[in-house]
Amino acid sequence: MDYGFKVAAHAHGDEGMYRAVANGVKTIEHGTLIEERTMELMKAKGAYLIATISAGKFVAKQAKIPGSYPAIIVPKAIEIGAQIKNTFKKAYEFGVPLAFGTDAGVYPHGDNAKEFIYMNEVGMPISEALHLATFVNADLLDEADQLGQLKTGYLADIIATDENPEDEISTLTNVSFVMKNGTVYKN
Ligand SMILES: [Zn+2]
């Protein structure tokens, strides 16, 4: 932060994330055990929660397969992982600024779009979830002048789906068209 960078903190416990936000951290990843005081502080300071429901679900499931994680991690993964979806719901209803992220790498890449489905399952309209993943995330990354919108002068990073996600959300897990910086990679 002293160098002008935005700082992200992956945190499950409330005390840690409260101190982080109080000291200027811009995004809290996971936020599992977030309490009201921290949600208030995040609203006041314009800090964002990136809940990563996908990661929580994956580790909770994976931890039940013997040998997947060191023994000391297993109970935490099971208990914490399963709660993240509720955390997202709580923060959404409280009005905490939210952004989109999945923590992919903690689980295999390629399932990232499921995060939209999980966000939608706890009440966020798909149009709002898509807005977070594009417009809001671009702004958080200080790239709002070239990413996050289909607009003249912006990078042509575009995906398309066969159906309207507002009618059939699962279409986001099977994109039929991918363009990156003007080059078509999938059609
Ligand atoms: Zn993490």
Short mmCIF file of N, CA and C and ligand atoms in Angstrom, two decimals:
data_model
loop_
_atom_site.label_atom_id
_atom_site.label_comp_id
_atom_site.label_asym_id
_atom_site.label_seq_id
_atom_site.Cartn_x
_atom_site.Cartn_y
_atom_site.Cartn_z
N MET A 1 0.83 -1.21 0.00
CA MET A 1 0.00 0.00 0.00
C MET A 1 0.86 1.26 0.00
N ASP A 2 1.99 1.21 0.71
CA ASP A 2 2.87 2.37 0.74
C ASP A 2 3.43 2.70 -0.64
N TYR A 3 3.44 1.71 -1.54
CA TYR A 3 3.94 1.92 -2.89
C TYR A 3 2.82 2.25 -3.87
N GLY A 4 1.63 2.45 -3.35
CA GLY A 4 0.51 2.80 -4.22
C GLY A 4 -0.20 1.61 -4.84
N PHE A 5 0.15 0.41 -4.39
CA PHE A 5 -0.53 -0.77 -4.92
C PHE A 5 -1.79 -1.07 -4.12
N LYS A 6 -2.75 -1.68 -4.80
CA LYS A 6 -3.89 -2.22 -4.07
C LYS A 6 -3.47 -3.56 -3.48
N VAL A 7 -3.93 -3.82 -2.28
CA VAL A 7 -3.54 -5.06 -1.61
C VAL A 7 -4.76 -5.94 -1.38
N ALA A 8 -4.58 -7.24 -1.65
CA ALA A 8 -5.63 -8.24 -1.42
C ALA A 8 -5.22 -9.11 -0.24
N ALA A 9 -6.18 -9.50 0.57
CA ALA A 9 -5.88 -10.41 1.69
C ALA A 9 -6.86 -11.58 1.68
N HIS A 10 -6.31 -12.78 1.60
CA HIS A 10 -7.14 -13.98 1.74
C HIS A 10 -7.31 -14.24 3.23
N ALA A 11 -8.55 -14.18 3.70
CA ALA A 11 -8.77 -14.28 5.14
C ALA A 11 -10.06 -15.02 5.45
N HIS A 12 -10.01 -15.85 6.47
CA HIS A 12 -11.23 -16.54 6.92
C HIS A 12 -11.72 -16.00 8.25
N GLY A 13 -10.82 -15.57 9.11
CA GLY A 13 -11.20 -15.12 10.44
C GLY A 13 -11.53 -13.63 10.46
N ASP A 14 -12.46 -13.25 11.31
CA ASP A 14 -12.93 -11.87 11.30
C ASP A 14 -11.88 -10.87 11.78
N GLU A 15 -11.15 -11.20 12.83
CA GLU A 15 -10.18 -10.25 13.37
C GLU A 15 -9.13 -9.85 12.32
N GLY A 16 -8.63 -10.86 11.63
CA GLY A 16 -7.61 -10.60 10.61
C GLY A 16 -8.14 -9.71 9.49
N MET A 17 -9.35 -10.01 9.04
CA MET A 17 -9.87 -9.22 7.93
C MET A 17 -10.26 -7.81 8.39
N TYR A 18 -10.70 -7.68 9.63
CA TYR A 18 -11.02 -6.34 10.15
C TYR A 18 -9.76 -5.47 10.18
N ARG A 19 -8.68 -6.05 10.71
CA ARG A 19 -7.42 -5.29 10.77
C ARG A 19 -6.92 -4.95 9.38
N ALA A 20 -7.05 -5.91 8.47
CA ALA A 20 -6.59 -5.68 7.09
C ALA A 20 -7.34 -4.51 6.46
N VAL A 21 -8.66 -4.54 6.58
CA VAL A 21 -9.47 -3.48 5.96
C VAL A 21 -9.21 -2.14 6.65
N ALA A 22 -9.09 -2.17 7.96
CA ALA A 22 -8.82 -0.94 8.70
C ALA A 22 -7.53 -0.29 8.24
N ASN A 23 -6.58 -1.11 7.80
CA ASN A 23 -5.28 -0.61 7.38
C ASN A 23 -5.16 -0.43 5.87
N GLY A 24 -6.29 -0.50 5.17
CA GLY A 24 -6.28 -0.11 3.77
C GLY A 24 -6.29 -1.22 2.73
N VAL A 25 -6.39 -2.49 3.17
CA VAL A 25 -6.47 -3.58 2.19
C VAL A 25 -7.75 -3.39 1.36
N LYS A 26 -7.62 -3.59 0.05
CA LYS A 26 -8.73 -3.26 -0.86
C LYS A 26 -9.71 -4.42 -1.06
N THR A 27 -9.19 -5.65 -1.08
CA THR A 27 -10.11 -6.79 -1.26
C THR A 27 -9.84 -7.86 -0.22
N ILE A 28 -10.93 -8.44 0.26
CA ILE A 28 -10.84 -9.60 1.14
C ILE A 28 -11.33 -10.81 0.34
N GLU A 29 -10.46 -11.80 0.19
CA GLU A 29 -10.86 -13.03 -0.47
C GLU A 29 -11.37 -14.02 0.58
N HIS A 30 -12.43 -14.71 0.28
CA HIS A 30 -13.13 -15.67 1.15
C HIS A 30 -14.02 -14.94 2.17
N GLY A 31 -13.42 -14.40 3.21
CA GLY A 31 -14.21 -13.64 4.19
C GLY A 31 -15.13 -14.49 5.04
N THR A 32 -14.81 -15.75 5.14
CA THR A 32 -15.76 -16.75 5.65
C THR A 32 -16.48 -16.37 6.95
N LEU A 33 -15.73 -15.98 7.95
CA LEU A 33 -16.35 -15.76 9.27
C LEU A 33 -16.61 -14.27 9.52
N ILE A 34 -16.87 -13.55 8.45
CA ILE A 34 -17.03 -12.09 8.54
C ILE A 34 -18.16 -11.72 9.51
N GLU A 35 -17.89 -10.69 10.30
CA GLU A 35 -18.90 -10.19 11.23
C GLU A 35 -19.39 -8.82 10.79
N GLU A 36 -20.45 -8.38 11.45
CA GLU A 36 -21.10 -7.16 11.02
C GLU A 36 -20.17 -5.95 11.05
N ARG A 37 -19.32 -5.89 12.08
CA ARG A 37 -18.43 -4.71 12.20
C ARG A 37 -17.51 -4.62 10.97
N THR A 38 -17.07 -5.76 10.47
CA THR A 38 -16.18 -5.75 9.31
C THR A 38 -16.95 -5.41 8.04
N MET A 39 -18.18 -5.89 7.96
CA MET A 39 -19.00 -5.55 6.79
C MET A 39 -19.26 -4.04 6.76
N GLU A 40 -19.52 -3.47 7.93
CA GLU A 40 -19.71 -2.01 8.03
C GLU A 40 -18.46 -1.28 7.57
N LEU A 41 -17.32 -1.74 8.07
CA LEU A 41 -16.04 -1.10 7.75
C LEU A 41 -15.76 -1.18 6.25
N MET A 42 -16.06 -2.32 5.65
CA MET A 42 -15.82 -2.48 4.22
C MET A 42 -16.69 -1.53 3.41
N LYS A 43 -17.92 -1.36 3.84
CA LYS A 43 -18.80 -0.39 3.17
C LYS A 43 -18.23 1.01 3.30
N ALA A 44 -17.80 1.35 4.52
CA ALA A 44 -17.30 2.70 4.77
C ALA A 44 -16.01 2.98 3.99
N LYS A 45 -15.15 1.96 3.87
CA LYS A 45 -13.84 2.18 3.25
C LYS A 45 -13.81 1.81 1.77
N GLY A 46 -14.93 1.29 1.27
CA GLY A 46 -14.95 0.90 -0.14
C GLY A 46 -14.06 -0.30 -0.42
N ALA A 47 -14.01 -1.22 0.54
CA ALA A 47 -13.27 -2.47 0.33
C ALA A 47 -14.23 -3.55 -0.18
N TYR A 48 -13.69 -4.45 -0.98
CA TYR A 48 -14.52 -5.44 -1.67
C TYR A 48 -14.34 -6.84 -1.09
N LEU A 49 -15.45 -7.56 -1.04
CA LEU A 49 -15.39 -8.99 -0.71
C LEU A 49 -15.43 -9.80 -2.00
N ILE A 50 -14.48 -10.72 -2.12
CA ILE A 50 -14.47 -11.66 -3.25
C ILE A 50 -14.59 -13.04 -2.61
N ALA A 51 -15.80 -13.56 -2.61
CA ALA A 51 -16.09 -14.70 -1.73
C ALA A 51 -15.49 -16.03 -2.19
N THR A 52 -15.32 -16.21 -3.48
CA THR A 52 -14.77 -17.47 -3.99
C THR A 52 -15.55 -18.69 -3.48
N ILE A 53 -16.83 -18.70 -3.75
CA ILE A 53 -17.67 -19.83 -3.32
C ILE A 53 -17.15 -21.14 -3.93
N SER A 54 -16.69 -21.07 -5.15
CA SER A 54 -16.18 -22.26 -5.85
C SER A 54 -15.07 -22.94 -5.06
N ALA A 55 -14.13 -22.13 -4.58
CA ALA A 55 -12.99 -22.68 -3.85
C ALA A 55 -13.47 -23.36 -2.57
N GLY A 56 -14.40 -22.71 -1.87
CA GLY A 56 -14.93 -23.29 -0.64
C GLY A 56 -15.58 -24.63 -0.88
N LYS A 57 -16.40 -24.67 -1.91
CA LYS A 57 -17.10 -25.92 -2.23
C LYS A 57 -16.10 -27.02 -2.59
N PHE A 58 -15.10 -26.64 -3.38
CA PHE A 58 -14.14 -27.65 -3.84
C PHE A 58 -13.35 -28.23 -2.67
N VAL A 59 -12.80 -27.36 -1.82
CA VAL A 59 -11.94 -27.90 -0.75
C VAL A 59 -12.76 -28.71 0.26
N ALA A 60 -14.01 -28.28 0.49
CA ALA A 60 -14.85 -29.03 1.44
C ALA A 60 -15.10 -30.45 0.93
N LYS A 61 -15.29 -30.56 -0.37
CA LYS A 61 -15.55 -31.87 -0.98
C LYS A 61 -14.26 -32.71 -1.05
N GLN A 62 -13.21 -32.04 -1.48
CA GLN A 62 -11.93 -32.72 -1.67
C GLN A 62 -11.37 -33.24 -0.34
N ALA A 63 -11.62 -32.49 0.73
CA ALA A 63 -11.06 -32.87 2.03
C ALA A 63 -11.61 -34.20 2.54
N LYS A 64 -12.74 -34.60 1.99
CA LYS A 64 -13.33 -35.88 2.42
C LYS A 64 -12.69 -37.07 1.72
N ILE A 65 -11.86 -36.80 0.71
CA ILE A 65 -11.13 -37.88 0.03
C ILE A 65 -9.80 -38.06 0.74
N PRO A 66 -9.58 -39.23 1.37
CA PRO A 66 -8.37 -39.43 2.17
C PRO A 66 -7.10 -39.14 1.37
N GLY A 67 -6.18 -38.43 1.98
CA GLY A 67 -4.88 -38.15 1.36
C GLY A 67 -4.84 -36.89 0.51
N SER A 68 -5.97 -36.23 0.34
CA SER A 68 -5.99 -35.03 -0.51
C SER A 68 -5.22 -33.87 0.11
N TYR A 69 -5.38 -33.72 1.41
CA TYR A 69 -4.71 -32.63 2.11
C TYR A 69 -4.03 -33.18 3.36
N PRO A 70 -3.03 -32.46 3.89
CA PRO A 70 -2.44 -32.88 5.17
C PRO A 70 -3.54 -32.95 6.24
N ALA A 71 -3.40 -33.89 7.17
CA ALA A 71 -4.44 -34.14 8.18
C ALA A 71 -4.85 -32.88 8.93
N ILE A 72 -3.88 -32.00 9.16
CA ILE A 72 -4.18 -30.79 9.95
C ILE A 72 -5.10 -29.83 9.19
N ILE A 73 -5.13 -29.94 7.88
CA ILE A 73 -5.94 -29.06 7.03
C ILE A 73 -7.38 -29.57 6.89
N VAL A 74 -7.54 -30.88 6.98
CA VAL A 74 -8.85 -31.50 6.65
C VAL A 74 -10.04 -30.90 7.42
N PRO A 75 -9.97 -30.84 8.76
CA PRO A 75 -11.15 -30.30 9.46
C PRO A 75 -11.46 -28.84 9.09
N LYS A 76 -10.41 -28.04 8.89
CA LYS A 76 -10.62 -26.64 8.51
C LYS A 76 -11.28 -26.56 7.13
N ALA A 77 -10.78 -27.35 6.20
CA ALA A 77 -11.32 -27.30 4.83
C ALA A 77 -12.80 -27.67 4.83
N ILE A 78 -13.14 -28.69 5.60
CA ILE A 78 -14.54 -29.14 5.63
C ILE A 78 -15.43 -28.09 6.29
N GLU A 79 -14.96 -27.55 7.42
CA GLU A 79 -15.82 -26.63 8.16
C GLU A 79 -15.92 -25.26 7.47
N ILE A 80 -14.78 -24.73 7.07
CA ILE A 80 -14.74 -23.39 6.48
C ILE A 80 -15.31 -23.38 5.06
N GLY A 81 -14.88 -24.35 4.28
CA GLY A 81 -15.27 -24.38 2.86
C GLY A 81 -16.77 -24.32 2.66
N ALA A 82 -17.46 -25.08 3.48
CA ALA A 82 -18.91 -25.19 3.31
C ALA A 82 -19.65 -23.90 3.65
N GLN A 83 -19.00 -23.00 4.37
CA GLN A 83 -19.69 -21.79 4.86
C GLN A 83 -19.64 -20.60 3.90
N ILE A 84 -18.76 -20.69 2.92
CA ILE A 84 -18.47 -19.49 2.12
C ILE A 84 -19.69 -19.00 1.33
N LYS A 85 -20.49 -19.94 0.88
CA LYS A 85 -21.69 -19.55 0.13
C LYS A 85 -22.62 -18.68 1.00
N ASN A 86 -22.77 -19.07 2.25
CA ASN A 86 -23.60 -18.28 3.17
C ASN A 86 -22.99 -16.92 3.45
N THR A 87 -21.66 -16.89 3.53
CA THR A 87 -20.96 -15.62 3.73
C THR A 87 -21.28 -14.66 2.60
N PHE A 88 -21.23 -15.19 1.39
CA PHE A 88 -21.52 -14.35 0.22
C PHE A 88 -22.94 -13.80 0.32
N LYS A 89 -23.88 -14.65 0.68
CA LYS A 89 -25.28 -14.25 0.79
C LYS A 89 -25.45 -13.14 1.84
N LYS A 90 -24.79 -13.37 2.98
CA LYS A 90 -24.86 -12.41 4.09
C LYS A 90 -24.31 -11.05 3.66
N ALA A 91 -23.16 -11.06 3.02
CA ALA A 91 -22.51 -9.81 2.60
C ALA A 91 -23.33 -9.12 1.50
N TYR A 92 -23.89 -9.91 0.62
CA TYR A 92 -24.70 -9.34 -0.46
C TYR A 92 -25.92 -8.63 0.13
N GLU A 93 -26.56 -9.29 1.06
CA GLU A 93 -27.76 -8.70 1.66
C GLU A 93 -27.42 -7.48 2.52
N PHE A 94 -26.21 -7.46 3.05
CA PHE A 94 -25.76 -6.34 3.90
C PHE A 94 -25.32 -5.13 3.07
N GLY A 95 -25.05 -5.39 1.79
CA GLY A 95 -24.64 -4.29 0.92
C GLY A 95 -23.14 -4.05 0.88
N VAL A 96 -22.35 -5.07 1.22
CA VAL A 96 -20.89 -4.96 1.13
C VAL A 96 -20.50 -4.89 -0.36
N PRO A 97 -19.57 -4.02 -0.74
CA PRO A 97 -19.11 -4.04 -2.14
C PRO A 97 -18.55 -5.43 -2.50
N LEU A 98 -18.96 -5.94 -3.64
CA LEU A 98 -18.57 -7.29 -4.03
C LEU A 98 -17.87 -7.26 -5.38
N ALA A 99 -16.96 -8.19 -5.58
CA ALA A 99 -16.35 -8.38 -6.89
C ALA A 99 -16.33 -9.88 -7.15
N PHE A 100 -15.86 -10.23 -8.35
CA PHE A 100 -15.94 -11.63 -8.78
C PHE A 100 -14.57 -12.28 -8.73
N GLY A 101 -14.49 -13.48 -8.15
CA GLY A 101 -13.25 -14.25 -8.16
C GLY A 101 -13.52 -15.66 -7.71
N THR A 102 -12.63 -16.55 -8.07
CA THR A 102 -12.89 -17.98 -7.80
C THR A 102 -11.78 -18.67 -7.03
N ASP A 103 -10.60 -18.04 -6.94
CA ASP A 103 -9.44 -18.69 -6.34
C ASP A 103 -8.99 -19.92 -7.14
N ALA A 104 -9.31 -19.95 -8.43
CA ALA A 104 -8.88 -21.08 -9.27
C ALA A 104 -7.37 -21.24 -9.14
N GLY A 105 -6.94 -22.45 -9.08
CA GLY A 105 -5.56 -22.75 -8.72
C GLY A 105 -5.61 -23.57 -7.44
N VAL A 106 -6.49 -23.13 -6.53
CA VAL A 106 -6.83 -23.96 -5.37
C VAL A 106 -7.58 -25.21 -5.86
N TYR A 107 -8.32 -25.02 -6.96
CA TYR A 107 -8.96 -26.16 -7.65
C TYR A 107 -8.64 -26.00 -9.13
N PRO A 108 -8.87 -27.04 -9.96
CA PRO A 108 -8.44 -26.96 -11.36
C PRO A 108 -9.12 -25.83 -12.13
N HIS A 109 -8.36 -25.15 -12.99
CA HIS A 109 -8.94 -24.12 -13.85
C HIS A 109 -9.96 -24.74 -14.81
N GLY A 110 -10.91 -23.93 -15.23
CA GLY A 110 -11.88 -24.40 -16.23
C GLY A 110 -13.29 -24.46 -15.69
N ASP A 111 -13.43 -24.50 -14.38
CA ASP A 111 -14.76 -24.53 -13.77
C ASP A 111 -15.17 -23.16 -13.22
N ASN A 112 -14.42 -22.15 -13.60
CA ASN A 112 -14.61 -20.81 -13.00
C ASN A 112 -16.04 -20.28 -13.14
N ALA A 113 -16.68 -20.63 -14.27
CA ALA A 113 -18.01 -20.07 -14.54
C ALA A 113 -19.06 -20.57 -13.55
N LYS A 114 -18.75 -21.66 -12.85
CA LYS A 114 -19.72 -22.15 -11.86
C LYS A 114 -19.97 -21.12 -10.77
N GLU A 115 -18.99 -20.23 -10.56
CA GLU A 115 -19.17 -19.19 -9.54
C GLU A 115 -20.44 -18.37 -9.82
N PHE A 116 -20.72 -18.13 -11.09
CA PHE A 116 -21.95 -17.39 -11.43
C PHE A 116 -23.19 -18.13 -10.93
N ILE A 117 -23.16 -19.44 -11.10
CA ILE A 117 -24.31 -20.26 -10.70
C ILE A 117 -24.48 -20.20 -9.19
N TYR A 118 -23.37 -20.30 -8.46
CA TYR A 118 -23.45 -20.27 -6.99
C TYR A 118 -23.93 -18.89 -6.50
N MET A 119 -23.45 -17.84 -7.14
CA MET A 119 -23.88 -16.48 -6.75
C MET A 119 -25.37 -16.32 -7.01
N ASN A 120 -25.80 -16.86 -8.10
CA ASN A 120 -27.22 -16.77 -8.47
C ASN A 120 -28.09 -17.60 -7.52
N GLU A 121 -27.57 -18.72 -7.07
CA GLU A 121 -28.34 -19.60 -6.17
C GLU A 121 -28.69 -18.93 -4.84
N VAL A 122 -27.85 -17.97 -4.43
CA VAL A 122 -28.17 -17.29 -3.16
C VAL A 122 -28.81 -15.92 -3.39
N GLY A 123 -29.28 -15.69 -4.61
CA GLY A 123 -30.16 -14.54 -4.81
C GLY A 123 -29.65 -13.41 -5.67
N MET A 124 -28.41 -13.49 -6.16
CA MET A 124 -27.93 -12.39 -7.00
C MET A 124 -28.37 -12.63 -8.45
N PRO A 125 -29.04 -11.64 -9.05
CA PRO A 125 -29.42 -11.79 -10.46
C PRO A 125 -28.18 -11.99 -11.33
N ILE A 126 -28.31 -12.80 -12.37
CA ILE A 126 -27.16 -13.11 -13.20
C ILE A 126 -26.58 -11.84 -13.85
N SER A 127 -27.44 -10.89 -14.18
CA SER A 127 -26.94 -9.65 -14.79
C SER A 127 -26.00 -8.92 -13.83
N GLU A 128 -26.31 -8.99 -12.55
CA GLU A 128 -25.47 -8.34 -11.54
C GLU A 128 -24.14 -9.09 -11.38
N ALA A 129 -24.20 -10.41 -11.38
CA ALA A 129 -22.98 -11.22 -11.26
C ALA A 129 -22.05 -10.95 -12.45
N LEU A 130 -22.62 -10.86 -13.64
CA LEU A 130 -21.82 -10.58 -14.84
C LEU A 130 -21.22 -9.17 -14.77
N HIS A 131 -21.97 -8.25 -14.22
CA HIS A 131 -21.48 -6.88 -14.05
C HIS A 131 -20.26 -6.86 -13.11
N LEU A 132 -20.31 -7.65 -12.06
CA LEU A 132 -19.16 -7.71 -11.14
C LEU A 132 -17.94 -8.27 -11.86
N ALA A 133 -18.16 -9.36 -12.62
CA ALA A 133 -17.03 -10.06 -13.26
C ALA A 133 -16.39 -9.25 -14.37
N THR A 134 -17.08 -8.25 -14.87
CA THR A 134 -16.56 -7.47 -15.99
C THR A 134 -16.25 -6.03 -15.54
N PHE A 135 -17.27 -5.26 -15.40
CA PHE A 135 -17.13 -3.83 -15.10
C PHE A 135 -16.41 -3.57 -13.77
N VAL A 136 -16.90 -4.23 -12.72
CA VAL A 136 -16.34 -3.97 -11.38
C VAL A 136 -14.91 -4.50 -11.27
N ASN A 137 -14.69 -5.73 -11.77
CA ASN A 137 -13.33 -6.28 -11.68
C ASN A 137 -12.33 -5.44 -12.48
N ALA A 138 -12.73 -4.97 -13.65
CA ALA A 138 -11.83 -4.13 -14.46
C ALA A 138 -11.45 -2.87 -13.68
N ASP A 139 -12.43 -2.30 -13.02
CA ASP A 139 -12.18 -1.09 -12.24
C ASP A 139 -11.24 -1.37 -11.06
N LEU A 140 -11.49 -2.50 -10.39
CA LEU A 140 -10.63 -2.87 -9.26
C LEU A 140 -9.18 -3.05 -9.69
N LEU A 141 -9.00 -3.55 -10.91
CA LEU A 141 -7.64 -3.78 -11.42
C LEU A 141 -7.04 -2.54 -12.08
N ASP A 142 -7.74 -1.39 -11.93
CA ASP A 142 -7.30 -0.15 -12.57
C ASP A 142 -7.17 -0.30 -14.08
N GLU A 143 -8.07 -1.10 -14.67
CA GLU A 143 -8.07 -1.31 -16.12
C GLU A 143 -9.40 -0.88 -16.73
N ALA A 144 -10.11 -0.02 -16.02
CA ALA A 144 -11.46 0.34 -16.46
C ALA A 144 -11.48 1.11 -17.78
N ASP A 145 -10.31 1.59 -18.22
CA ASP A 145 -10.28 2.32 -19.49
C ASP A 145 -10.08 1.40 -20.69
N GLN A 146 -9.85 0.09 -20.44
CA GLN A 146 -9.69 -0.81 -21.60
C GLN A 146 -10.33 -2.18 -21.43
N LEU A 147 -10.77 -2.51 -20.23
CA LEU A 147 -11.40 -3.82 -20.01
C LEU A 147 -12.78 -3.66 -19.37
N GLY A 148 -13.57 -4.68 -19.50
CA GLY A 148 -14.82 -4.74 -18.75
C GLY A 148 -16.05 -4.24 -19.48
N GLN A 149 -15.84 -3.64 -20.65
CA GLN A 149 -16.98 -3.16 -21.43
C GLN A 149 -16.72 -3.41 -22.91
N LEU A 150 -17.82 -3.56 -23.67
CA LEU A 150 -17.72 -3.61 -25.13
C LEU A 150 -17.91 -2.18 -25.61
N LYS A 151 -16.80 -1.57 -26.00
CA LYS A 151 -16.83 -0.15 -26.27
C LYS A 151 -15.69 0.21 -27.22
N THR A 152 -15.89 1.21 -28.03
CA THR A 152 -14.84 1.68 -28.94
C THR A 152 -13.58 2.03 -28.15
N GLY A 153 -12.46 1.52 -28.61
CA GLY A 153 -11.19 1.83 -27.95
C GLY A 153 -10.81 0.84 -26.86
N TYR A 154 -11.73 -0.06 -26.52
CA TYR A 154 -11.44 -1.06 -25.49
C TYR A 154 -10.87 -2.32 -26.15
N LEU A 155 -10.15 -3.13 -25.36
CA LEU A 155 -9.64 -4.40 -25.87
C LEU A 155 -10.82 -5.29 -26.26
N ALA A 156 -10.65 -5.97 -27.40
CA ALA A 156 -11.71 -6.87 -27.87
C ALA A 156 -11.54 -8.24 -27.21
N ASP A 157 -11.85 -8.30 -25.93
CA ASP A 157 -11.88 -9.57 -25.18
C ASP A 157 -13.35 -9.93 -25.01
N ILE A 158 -13.78 -10.91 -25.76
CA ILE A 158 -15.22 -11.18 -25.83
C ILE A 158 -15.48 -12.69 -25.75
N ILE A 159 -16.48 -13.06 -24.99
CA ILE A 159 -16.99 -14.44 -25.07
C ILE A 159 -18.45 -14.38 -25.47
N ALA A 160 -18.91 -15.46 -26.08
CA ALA A 160 -20.34 -15.54 -26.40
C ALA A 160 -20.84 -16.93 -26.04
N THR A 161 -22.10 -16.97 -25.71
CA THR A 161 -22.73 -18.24 -25.36
C THR A 161 -23.91 -18.48 -26.31
N ASP A 162 -24.33 -19.73 -26.40
CA ASP A 162 -25.42 -20.06 -27.33
C ASP A 162 -26.76 -19.55 -26.83
N GLU A 163 -26.88 -19.49 -25.50
CA GLU A 163 -28.16 -19.05 -24.95
C GLU A 163 -27.97 -17.77 -24.14
N ASN A 164 -29.05 -17.14 -23.82
CA ASN A 164 -29.00 -15.97 -22.95
C ASN A 164 -28.83 -16.44 -21.50
N PRO A 165 -27.73 -16.06 -20.85
CA PRO A 165 -27.51 -16.53 -19.47
C PRO A 165 -28.67 -16.19 -18.52
N GLU A 166 -29.40 -15.14 -18.85
CA GLU A 166 -30.54 -14.78 -17.99
C GLU A 166 -31.66 -15.82 -18.08
N ASP A 167 -31.68 -16.56 -19.19
CA ASP A 167 -32.68 -17.63 -19.33
C ASP A 167 -32.11 -18.97 -18.91
N GLU A 168 -30.82 -19.19 -19.23
CA GLU A 168 -30.18 -20.48 -18.96
C GLU A 168 -28.76 -20.24 -18.48
N ILE A 169 -28.63 -20.16 -17.17
CA ILE A 169 -27.35 -19.75 -16.58
C ILE A 169 -26.21 -20.73 -16.89
N SER A 170 -26.54 -22.01 -17.04
CA SER A 170 -25.48 -23.02 -17.26
C SER A 170 -24.77 -22.82 -18.60
N THR A 171 -25.33 -22.00 -19.47
CA THR A 171 -24.68 -21.74 -20.76
C THR A 171 -23.31 -21.07 -20.55
N LEU A 172 -23.13 -20.43 -19.40
CA LEU A 172 -21.84 -19.78 -19.10
C LEU A 172 -20.72 -20.79 -18.89
N THR A 173 -21.07 -22.02 -18.58
CA THR A 173 -20.04 -23.05 -18.37
C THR A 173 -19.64 -23.70 -19.70
N ASN A 174 -20.23 -23.23 -20.79
CA ASN A 174 -19.96 -23.84 -22.10
C ASN A 174 -19.93 -22.75 -23.16
N VAL A 175 -18.95 -21.85 -23.06
CA VAL A 175 -18.91 -20.73 -24.00
C VAL A 175 -18.58 -21.23 -25.41
N SER A 176 -19.24 -20.66 -26.41
CA SER A 176 -19.06 -21.16 -27.78
C SER A 176 -18.15 -20.26 -28.61
N PHE A 177 -17.83 -19.09 -28.08
CA PHE A 177 -17.00 -18.15 -28.83
C PHE A 177 -16.05 -17.44 -27.86
N VAL A 178 -14.77 -17.41 -28.24
CA VAL A 178 -13.79 -16.69 -27.41
C VAL A 178 -12.91 -15.82 -28.30
N MET A 179 -12.88 -14.53 -28.01
CA MET A 179 -11.96 -13.62 -28.69
C MET A 179 -11.10 -12.94 -27.64
N LYS A 180 -9.77 -12.94 -27.88
CA LYS A 180 -8.85 -12.28 -26.95
C LYS A 180 -8.07 -11.24 -27.72
N ASN A 181 -8.22 -9.99 -27.32
CA ASN A 181 -7.52 -8.88 -27.99
C ASN A 181 -7.69 -8.92 -29.51
N GLY A 182 -8.90 -9.25 -29.94
CA GLY A 182 -9.22 -9.21 -31.37
C GLY A 182 -8.98 -10.50 -32.11
N THR A 183 -8.29 -11.46 -31.50
CA THR A 183 -8.02 -12.74 -32.16
C THR A 183 -9.03 -13.78 -31.69
N VAL A 184 -9.63 -14.50 -32.63
CA VAL A 184 -10.61 -15.52 -32.27
C VAL A 184 -9.88 -16.83 -31.90
N TYR A 185 -10.17 -17.33 -30.72
CA TYR A 185 -9.55 -18.58 -30.25
C TYR A 185 -10.52 -19.75 -30.27
N LYS A 186 -11.80 -19.45 -30.28
CA LYS A 186 -12.80 -20.51 -30.31
C LYS A 186 -14.03 -19.97 -31.01
N ASN A 187 -14.56 -20.76 -31.95
CA ASN A 187 -15.77 -20.32 -32.64
C ASN A 187 -16.57 -21.55 -33.02
ZN ZN B 1 -7.33 -18.14 -0.65
#
